[in-house]
Short mmCIF file of C-alpha atoms and ligand atoms in Angstrom, two decimals:
data_model
loop_
_atom_site.label_atom_id
_atom_site.label_comp_id
_atom_site.label_asym_id
_atom_site.label_seq_id
_atom_site.Cartn_x
_atom_site.Cartn_y
_atom_site.Cartn_z
CA MET T 1 -3.86 29.84 -11.11
CA PRO T 2 -4.77 26.81 -8.98
CA ARG T 3 -3.02 26.20 -5.68
CA PRO T 4 0.36 24.81 -6.79
CA ILE T 5 0.28 21.42 -5.03
CA SER T 6 -0.07 18.29 -7.18
CA ALA T 7 0.58 14.57 -7.15
CA VAL T 8 1.87 12.42 -9.98
CA VAL T 9 1.38 8.69 -10.42
CA HIS T 10 4.27 7.17 -12.38
CA THR T 11 2.90 4.31 -14.46
CA ALA T 12 6.31 3.20 -15.74
CA ALA T 13 7.38 2.74 -12.11
CA LEU T 14 4.33 0.56 -11.39
CA THR T 15 5.11 -1.63 -14.38
CA HIS T 16 8.77 -1.84 -13.36
CA ASN T 17 7.87 -2.82 -9.80
CA LEU T 18 5.46 -5.51 -11.03
CA ALA T 19 8.33 -6.87 -13.14
CA ARG T 20 10.45 -6.94 -9.97
CA VAL T 21 7.81 -9.16 -8.35
CA ARG T 22 7.93 -11.50 -11.36
CA GLN T 23 11.73 -11.67 -11.11
CA ARG T 24 11.62 -12.65 -7.44
CA VAL T 25 8.90 -15.29 -7.79
CA PRO T 26 8.92 -16.31 -11.48
CA ALA T 27 6.75 -19.41 -10.98
CA SER T 28 4.00 -17.68 -8.97
CA LYS T 29 0.83 -16.01 -10.14
CA VAL T 30 0.62 -12.43 -8.89
CA TRP T 31 -2.26 -10.63 -7.24
CA ALA T 32 -1.68 -6.90 -7.55
CA VAL T 33 -3.06 -5.60 -4.26
CA VAL T 34 -5.05 -2.43 -5.02
CA LYS T 35 -7.04 -2.04 -1.80
CA ALA T 36 -7.54 1.45 -0.37
CA ASN T 37 -7.91 2.87 -3.87
CA ALA T 38 -4.59 1.36 -4.90
CA TYR T 39 -2.82 2.61 -1.76
CA GLY T 40 -4.00 6.13 -2.52
CA HIS T 41 -2.82 6.13 -6.15
CA GLY T 42 -6.30 5.60 -7.61
CA ILE T 43 -7.43 2.28 -9.09
CA ALA T 44 -8.27 3.82 -12.45
CA ARG T 45 -4.82 5.45 -12.58
CA VAL T 46 -2.85 2.25 -11.84
CA TYR T 47 -5.04 -0.20 -13.75
CA GLY T 48 -3.35 0.12 -17.14
CA ALA T 49 0.14 -0.23 -15.67
CA LEU T 50 -0.72 -3.25 -13.51
CA ARG T 51 -2.97 -5.18 -15.84
CA GLY T 52 -0.07 -7.54 -16.50
CA ALA T 53 -0.82 -9.05 -13.08
CA ASP T 54 -2.77 -12.31 -12.91
CA GLY T 55 -5.44 -10.76 -10.73
CA PHE T 56 -6.32 -7.81 -8.52
CA ALA T 57 -6.87 -8.11 -4.76
CA LEU T 58 -8.86 -5.55 -2.77
CA LEU T 59 -11.57 -5.48 -0.19
CA ASP T 60 -14.15 -2.88 -1.11
CA LEU T 61 -17.00 -4.22 -3.20
CA ALA T 62 -17.28 -0.82 -4.89
CA GLU T 63 -13.61 -1.04 -5.91
CA ALA T 64 -14.30 -4.46 -7.45
CA GLU T 65 -17.12 -2.89 -9.46
CA THR T 66 -14.71 -0.14 -10.58
CA LEU T 67 -12.25 -2.73 -11.89
CA ARG T 68 -14.95 -4.57 -13.82
CA ALA T 69 -16.15 -1.25 -15.24
CA LEU T 70 -12.57 -0.54 -16.36
CA GLY T 71 -12.76 -3.74 -18.37
CA TRP T 72 -10.85 -6.20 -16.17
CA GLY T 73 -12.26 -9.66 -16.91
CA GLY T 74 -9.69 -11.67 -14.93
CA PRO T 75 -9.65 -12.74 -11.30
CA ILE T 76 -10.53 -10.33 -8.48
CA LEU T 77 -10.02 -11.43 -4.87
CA LEU T 78 -11.87 -9.90 -1.92
CA LEU T 79 -9.23 -9.97 0.83
CA GLU T 80 -11.73 -9.70 3.70
CA GLY T 81 -14.34 -11.81 1.91
CA CYS T 82 -18.02 -11.10 2.25
CA PHE T 83 -19.30 -8.78 4.96
CA GLY T 84 -22.84 -10.18 4.78
CA PRO T 85 -24.79 -12.92 2.96
CA GLU T 86 -26.10 -10.52 0.33
CA ASP T 87 -22.54 -9.91 -0.93
CA LEU T 88 -22.52 -13.39 -2.45
CA ALA T 89 -24.99 -12.26 -5.13
CA LEU T 90 -22.46 -9.59 -6.14
CA CYS T 91 -19.71 -12.22 -6.16
CA ASP T 92 -21.87 -14.18 -8.61
CA ARG T 93 -22.63 -11.19 -10.76
CA LEU T 94 -19.05 -9.86 -10.93
CA ASN T 95 -17.35 -13.25 -10.63
CA LEU T 96 -15.37 -12.30 -7.52
CA TRP T 97 -13.21 -14.75 -5.60
CA HIS T 98 -13.30 -14.23 -1.87
CA VAL T 99 -11.48 -14.99 1.34
CA VAL T 100 -13.27 -17.08 3.96
CA HIS T 101 -11.92 -16.42 7.44
CA CYS T 102 -14.79 -17.30 9.79
CA ASN T 103 -17.64 -19.80 10.19
CA GLU T 104 -20.30 -17.16 9.52
CA GLN T 105 -18.96 -16.75 5.99
CA ILE T 106 -19.32 -20.52 5.49
CA ASP T 107 -22.90 -20.35 6.83
CA TRP T 108 -23.73 -17.67 4.25
CA LEU T 109 -22.28 -19.83 1.47
CA ALA T 110 -24.33 -22.82 2.65
CA GLN T 111 -27.53 -20.76 2.39
CA HIS T 112 -26.61 -19.10 -0.90
CA ARG T 113 -28.59 -19.95 -4.03
CA GLY T 114 -26.38 -18.78 -6.87
CA ASN T 115 -25.51 -19.62 -10.41
CA ARG T 116 -21.82 -20.38 -10.21
CA ALA T 117 -19.33 -22.22 -8.00
CA GLN T 118 -17.61 -19.75 -5.67
CA ARG T 119 -13.79 -19.64 -5.70
CA VAL T 120 -12.65 -19.21 -2.11
CA PHE T 121 -9.34 -18.55 -0.34
CA LEU T 122 -9.57 -20.18 3.08
CA LYS T 123 -7.54 -18.15 5.55
CA MET T 124 -5.53 -19.54 8.40
CA ASN T 125 -4.49 -17.54 11.45
CA THR T 126 -0.79 -18.34 11.84
CA GLY T 127 -0.01 -15.85 14.60
CA MET T 128 -1.32 -12.45 13.53
CA ASN T 129 -4.43 -13.20 15.60
CA ARG T 130 -6.55 -10.91 13.49
CA VAL T 131 -8.71 -13.07 11.22
CA GLY T 132 -8.62 -16.71 10.13
CA PHE T 133 -9.06 -20.25 11.39
CA ALA T 134 -6.59 -21.66 13.89
CA PRO T 135 -4.36 -24.38 12.42
CA ALA T 136 -6.15 -27.01 14.50
CA HIS T 137 -9.56 -25.99 13.08
CA TYR T 138 -8.45 -25.40 9.51
CA ALA T 139 -9.04 -28.88 8.08
CA ALA T 140 -12.59 -28.95 9.50
CA ALA T 141 -13.38 -25.60 7.87
CA TRP T 142 -11.88 -26.85 4.63
CA ALA T 143 -14.02 -30.03 4.76
CA ARG T 144 -17.16 -28.01 5.46
CA LEU T 145 -16.48 -25.79 2.43
CA ASP T 146 -15.52 -28.70 0.24
CA ALA T 147 -18.84 -30.41 0.98
CA LEU T 148 -20.86 -27.42 -0.23
CA PRO T 149 -22.12 -27.54 -3.81
CA GLN T 150 -21.88 -23.72 -3.82
CA VAL T 151 -18.08 -23.89 -3.48
CA GLY T 152 -15.60 -24.64 -6.25
CA GLU T 153 -11.83 -24.57 -5.87
CA ILE T 154 -10.42 -23.79 -2.41
CA THR T 155 -7.01 -22.10 -2.07
CA GLN T 156 -5.04 -22.26 1.17
CA MET T 157 -4.02 -18.88 2.48
CA THR T 158 -2.43 -17.11 5.41
CA HIS T 159 -1.02 -13.63 6.10
CA PHE T 160 2.26 -13.03 7.94
CA ALA T 161 2.49 -10.76 10.95
CA ARG T 162 6.28 -10.35 10.80
CA ALA T 163 7.45 -10.99 7.25
CA ASP T 164 9.49 -7.77 7.35
CA GLU T 165 11.86 -9.42 9.87
CA ALA T 166 14.76 -11.62 8.81
CA ASP T 167 13.51 -14.56 10.90
CA GLY T 168 9.87 -13.45 10.89
CA ILE T 169 8.05 -16.29 9.08
CA ALA T 170 9.51 -19.60 10.24
CA GLU T 171 7.00 -20.14 13.06
CA ALA T 172 4.04 -19.00 10.91
CA MET T 173 5.09 -21.35 8.10
CA ARG T 174 5.41 -24.21 10.57
CA ARG T 175 1.86 -23.54 11.79
CA PHE T 176 0.61 -23.19 8.22
CA GLU T 177 2.14 -26.49 7.11
CA SER T 178 0.68 -28.28 10.11
CA GLY T 179 -2.79 -26.87 9.40
CA VAL T 180 -2.87 -27.65 5.67
CA ALA T 181 -1.17 -31.06 5.91
CA GLY T 182 -2.83 -33.49 3.50
CA LEU T 183 -5.20 -30.93 1.95
CA PRO T 184 -5.18 -30.48 -1.83
CA GLY T 185 -5.25 -27.13 -3.60
CA GLU T 186 -3.23 -24.04 -4.42
CA ARG T 187 -1.46 -21.91 -1.83
CA CYS T 188 -1.09 -18.16 -1.34
CA VAL T 189 0.91 -16.76 1.58
CA ALA T 190 3.35 -14.00 0.55
CA ASN T 191 2.88 -10.23 0.86
CA SER T 192 5.55 -7.76 -0.33
CA ALA T 193 7.82 -8.36 2.65
CA ALA T 194 7.74 -12.13 2.10
CA VAL T 195 8.40 -11.68 -1.64
CA LEU T 196 11.37 -9.41 -0.91
CA LEU T 197 12.88 -11.14 2.13
CA HIS T 198 11.74 -14.77 2.06
CA ALA T 199 10.98 -15.76 -1.53
CA ASP T 200 13.54 -18.56 -1.35
CA ALA T 201 12.15 -20.14 1.83
CA PRO T 202 10.23 -23.37 1.13
CA GLY T 203 6.56 -22.82 0.32
CA VAL T 204 6.64 -19.01 0.45
CA ALA T 205 6.39 -18.30 -3.29
CA GLY T 206 3.49 -20.75 -3.43
CA ASP T 207 1.05 -20.67 -6.35
CA TRP T 208 0.05 -17.05 -5.80
CA VAL T 209 1.69 -14.03 -4.14
CA ARG T 210 -0.06 -10.88 -2.89
CA PRO T 211 2.30 -7.89 -3.12
CA GLY T 212 0.98 -4.42 -2.40
CA ILE T 213 3.45 -1.85 -1.11
CA MET T 214 6.36 -2.95 -3.31
CA LEU T 215 4.28 -2.25 -6.43
CA TYR T 216 4.10 1.35 -5.29
CA GLY T 217 7.86 1.59 -4.75
CA SER T 218 7.96 1.82 -0.99
CA SER T 219 9.53 -0.68 1.39
CA PRO T 220 7.49 -2.79 3.82
CA THR T 221 10.40 -2.48 6.25
CA GLY T 222 10.04 1.29 6.45
CA ILE T 223 13.83 1.58 6.08
CA ALA T 224 14.43 4.32 3.53
CA PRO T 225 17.33 2.82 1.51
CA ASP T 226 15.59 -0.57 1.15
CA ALA T 227 13.31 0.35 -1.76
CA ALA T 228 16.29 1.42 -3.86
CA HIS T 229 18.27 -1.60 -2.66
CA TRP T 230 15.50 -3.84 -4.06
CA ASP T 231 15.37 -1.75 -7.24
CA LEU T 232 11.84 -0.48 -6.63
CA GLN T 233 10.85 2.82 -8.20
CA PRO T 234 8.59 5.38 -6.51
CA ALA T 235 5.12 5.35 -8.08
CA MET T 236 3.88 8.56 -6.44
CA SER T 237 5.35 12.04 -6.26
CA LEU T 238 3.95 14.89 -4.20
CA ARG T 239 5.05 18.31 -5.42
CA SER T 240 4.29 21.90 -4.59
CA GLU T 241 5.88 25.35 -4.66
CA LEU T 242 6.97 28.10 -2.32
CA ILE T 243 4.21 30.65 -1.79
CA ASP T 244 6.23 32.99 0.40
CA VAL T 245 9.73 33.58 1.78
CA GLN T 246 10.54 35.03 5.19
CA HIS T 247 13.85 36.39 6.47
CA ILE T 248 13.77 35.94 10.24
CA ALA T 249 16.08 37.10 13.01
CA ALA T 250 17.85 34.86 15.53
CA GLY T 251 15.47 33.91 18.33
CA GLU T 252 12.34 34.05 16.15
CA HIS T 253 10.05 30.99 16.10
CA VAL T 254 8.33 29.27 13.21
CA GLY T 255 4.79 27.92 13.00
CA TYR T 256 2.08 27.05 15.51
CA GLY T 257 3.43 26.60 19.02
CA GLY T 258 6.76 28.14 18.01
CA THR T 259 8.44 24.73 18.25
CA PHE T 260 11.35 25.79 16.02
CA THR T 261 13.64 28.60 17.16
CA ALA T 262 16.13 30.20 14.77
CA GLU T 263 19.68 30.10 16.16
CA ARG T 264 20.76 32.78 13.74
CA ALA T 265 19.14 34.96 11.11
CA MET T 266 17.82 32.70 8.39
CA HIS T 267 15.58 32.35 5.35
CA VAL T 268 12.38 30.36 5.70
CA GLY T 269 10.23 29.17 2.80
CA VAL T 270 6.50 28.58 3.05
CA VAL T 271 5.17 25.64 1.02
CA ALA T 272 1.59 25.14 -0.20
CA CYS T 273 1.21 21.74 1.47
CA GLY T 274 -0.27 20.77 4.81
CA TYR T 275 -1.95 17.94 6.63
CA ALA T 276 -5.21 18.55 4.76
CA ASP T 277 -3.30 17.47 1.66
CA GLY T 278 -2.20 14.26 3.36
CA TYR T 279 1.23 15.42 4.46
CA PRO T 280 1.82 13.95 7.94
CA ARG T 281 1.25 16.43 10.73
CA HIS T 282 3.68 14.50 12.93
CA ALA T 283 6.59 15.28 10.65
CA SER T 284 8.69 17.71 12.64
CA THR T 285 11.80 19.86 12.26
CA GLY T 286 14.39 17.96 10.26
CA THR T 287 12.05 15.98 8.02
CA PRO T 288 13.68 15.87 4.57
CA VAL T 289 12.27 18.00 1.76
CA VAL T 290 13.75 19.15 -1.56
CA VAL T 291 13.47 22.81 -2.56
CA GLY T 292 14.66 23.98 -5.98
CA GLY T 293 16.39 20.63 -6.37
CA VAL T 294 18.36 21.04 -3.12
CA PRO T 295 17.83 18.76 -0.11
CA THR T 296 16.81 20.66 3.01
CA ARG T 297 14.56 20.24 6.03
CA LEU T 298 11.15 21.02 7.40
CA LEU T 299 10.90 23.60 10.20
CA GLY T 300 8.37 23.59 13.06
CA ARG T 301 4.85 22.20 12.92
CA VAL T 302 2.99 21.24 9.79
CA SER T 303 -0.27 23.18 9.60
CA MET T 304 -3.42 22.41 7.66
CA ASP T 305 -2.46 24.10 4.42
CA MET T 306 1.18 25.12 4.78
CA LEU T 307 4.52 24.00 6.05
CA ALA T 308 7.82 25.81 6.50
CA VAL T 309 11.26 24.85 5.18
CA ASP T 310 14.85 25.93 5.78
CA LEU T 311 16.08 27.88 2.73
CA ASP T 312 19.67 28.41 3.88
CA PRO T 313 20.98 25.12 2.36
CA VAL T 314 19.20 26.11 -0.85
CA LEU T 315 20.90 29.51 -0.91
CA ALA T 316 24.21 27.89 -0.02
CA ALA T 317 23.84 25.68 -3.08
CA GLY T 318 23.52 28.76 -5.26
CA VAL T 319 19.79 28.53 -5.87
CA ARG T 320 17.80 31.73 -5.27
CA PRO T 321 14.45 30.57 -3.89
CA GLY T 322 11.32 32.67 -4.27
CA VAL T 323 7.61 32.40 -4.79
CA GLY T 324 7.06 29.62 -7.33
CA THR T 325 10.25 27.68 -6.58
CA PRO T 326 9.41 23.96 -6.92
CA VAL T 327 9.25 21.82 -3.79
CA LEU T 328 9.36 18.02 -3.73
CA LEU T 329 7.63 16.50 -0.69
CA TRP T 330 8.26 12.87 -1.78
CA GLY T 331 8.89 10.89 -4.94
CA ARG T 332 10.84 12.46 -7.75
CA ASP T 333 10.98 15.56 -9.90
CA GLY T 334 13.54 15.70 -12.70
CA ASP T 335 16.81 14.58 -11.16
CA ALA T 336 15.62 15.16 -7.60
CA GLU T 337 14.48 12.17 -5.56
CA LEU T 338 13.11 11.94 -2.05
CA SER T 339 12.13 8.58 -0.60
CA ILE T 340 8.60 8.46 0.79
CA ASP T 341 9.99 6.06 3.36
CA ALA T 342 12.44 8.69 4.62
CA VAL T 343 9.63 11.20 5.06
CA ALA T 344 7.45 8.57 6.72
CA HIS T 345 10.28 7.59 9.07
CA ALA T 346 10.69 11.20 10.18
CA ALA T 347 6.95 11.29 10.92
CA GLY T 348 6.99 8.02 12.88
CA THR T 349 5.03 6.09 10.28
CA LEU T 350 5.40 4.06 7.07
CA GLY T 351 5.13 4.84 3.37
CA TYR T 352 1.84 2.90 3.39
CA GLU T 353 0.13 5.52 5.55
CA LEU T 354 1.39 8.52 3.61
CA MET T 355 0.25 7.13 0.25
CA CYS T 356 -3.15 6.15 1.54
CA ALA T 357 -3.62 9.58 3.13
CA LEU T 358 -3.12 11.58 -0.07
CA ALA T 359 -6.11 13.92 0.07
CA LYS T 360 -8.81 14.21 -2.55
CA ARG T 361 -8.13 17.93 -2.87
CA VAL T 362 -4.67 17.28 -4.35
CA PRO T 363 -4.94 17.32 -8.15
CA THR T 364 -3.37 14.09 -9.36
CA ARG T 365 -2.18 13.24 -12.85
CA VAL T 366 -0.64 10.19 -14.45
CA ASP T 367 2.63 10.20 -16.35
C1 PLP P 1 -2.73 -5.55 2.29
C2 PLP P 1 -2.55 -7.02 2.15
C3 PLP P 1 -1.51 -7.55 1.39
C4 PLP P 1 -0.43 -6.68 0.78
O1 PLP P 1 0.47 -6.29 1.79
P1 PLP P 1 1.80 -5.45 1.45
O2 PLP P 1 2.52 -5.39 2.74
O3 PLP P 1 1.33 -4.11 0.99
O4 PLP P 1 2.50 -6.20 0.39
C5 PLP P 1 -1.44 -8.91 1.22
N1 PLP P 1 -2.36 -9.72 1.79
C6 PLP P 1 -3.36 -9.26 2.54
C7 PLP P 1 -4.33 -10.20 3.15
C8 PLP P 1 -3.50 -7.90 2.75
O5 PLP P 1 -4.51 -7.44 3.49
#
């Protein structure tokens, strides 16, 4: 028998979450953001469920090739654009649209001898201060691109630093509007947080939106009840089983470093899941976990291949746990549900990081 851990990608949830994007911004075209191997879900696994999107956005050239090999003939956007001049030949061959965020990328376009007009998304830096042209330099970059015979349509784009905050985009939108004033073309500004929190603010829905995390059923705010509040469904479940049960005396410790001390005699379950599976090592005592359908908590430190759980709430609920009892680490299993955002919160991170960290060694299936 294989080690009992497994992950499940829920395609109906992906389709539902894409429909939620459409409901929030009915007039916008939708990029399904599938970077980082579809946030850890696997591009090939999510492709069928998300092909109702208008395009796919990612940043690895190899992932773009994967999508074309899967049969996607529609738009693909490279969110970080080209990393070197030779990438433009691949953009020609695969018909990839690409972000332009610096002058070097314009230089490469100017020197490129290709066979089709390149579709570019010109990125403005509106306060993230990561990549993009400052508002004051944006029109000049736009004019330089527009003058190149190698360049076709130019879309105006920015990325918000604080869209997960109630008043997080007003200043960025003000900068954006000042930088694009008078320029023609489509616009694309909103990530998941902007779609969920700011879709009604002027200009935010734009012509295109770029949701990622909400497609996977986790909240960009990191606040556990938010995903359900927005009617998003978890697209990934991580499940395992108990591989041992210990009955320990009061005063005994659990796990490396003995960071958990039993206050009274108690039952401890050992789960086949550790940080080498992608479970966060920084999750500590109290992190929620579901054992035999009963909510309980993690105990002590997560190790590479195992973690420990408190079985007393499980016993109190009338379930007799033993080797083989199912454990839900996040997602859902039958009637049991455990928000990935709640687990992430307990580990001091976000659902994004947990999904992306799902390890290759975890067998993953689609349902
Ligand atoms: C990752 C990314 C997105 C999607 O962000 P979410 O918070 O997952 O919705 C959108 N735009 C750009 C430029 C990105 O890099």
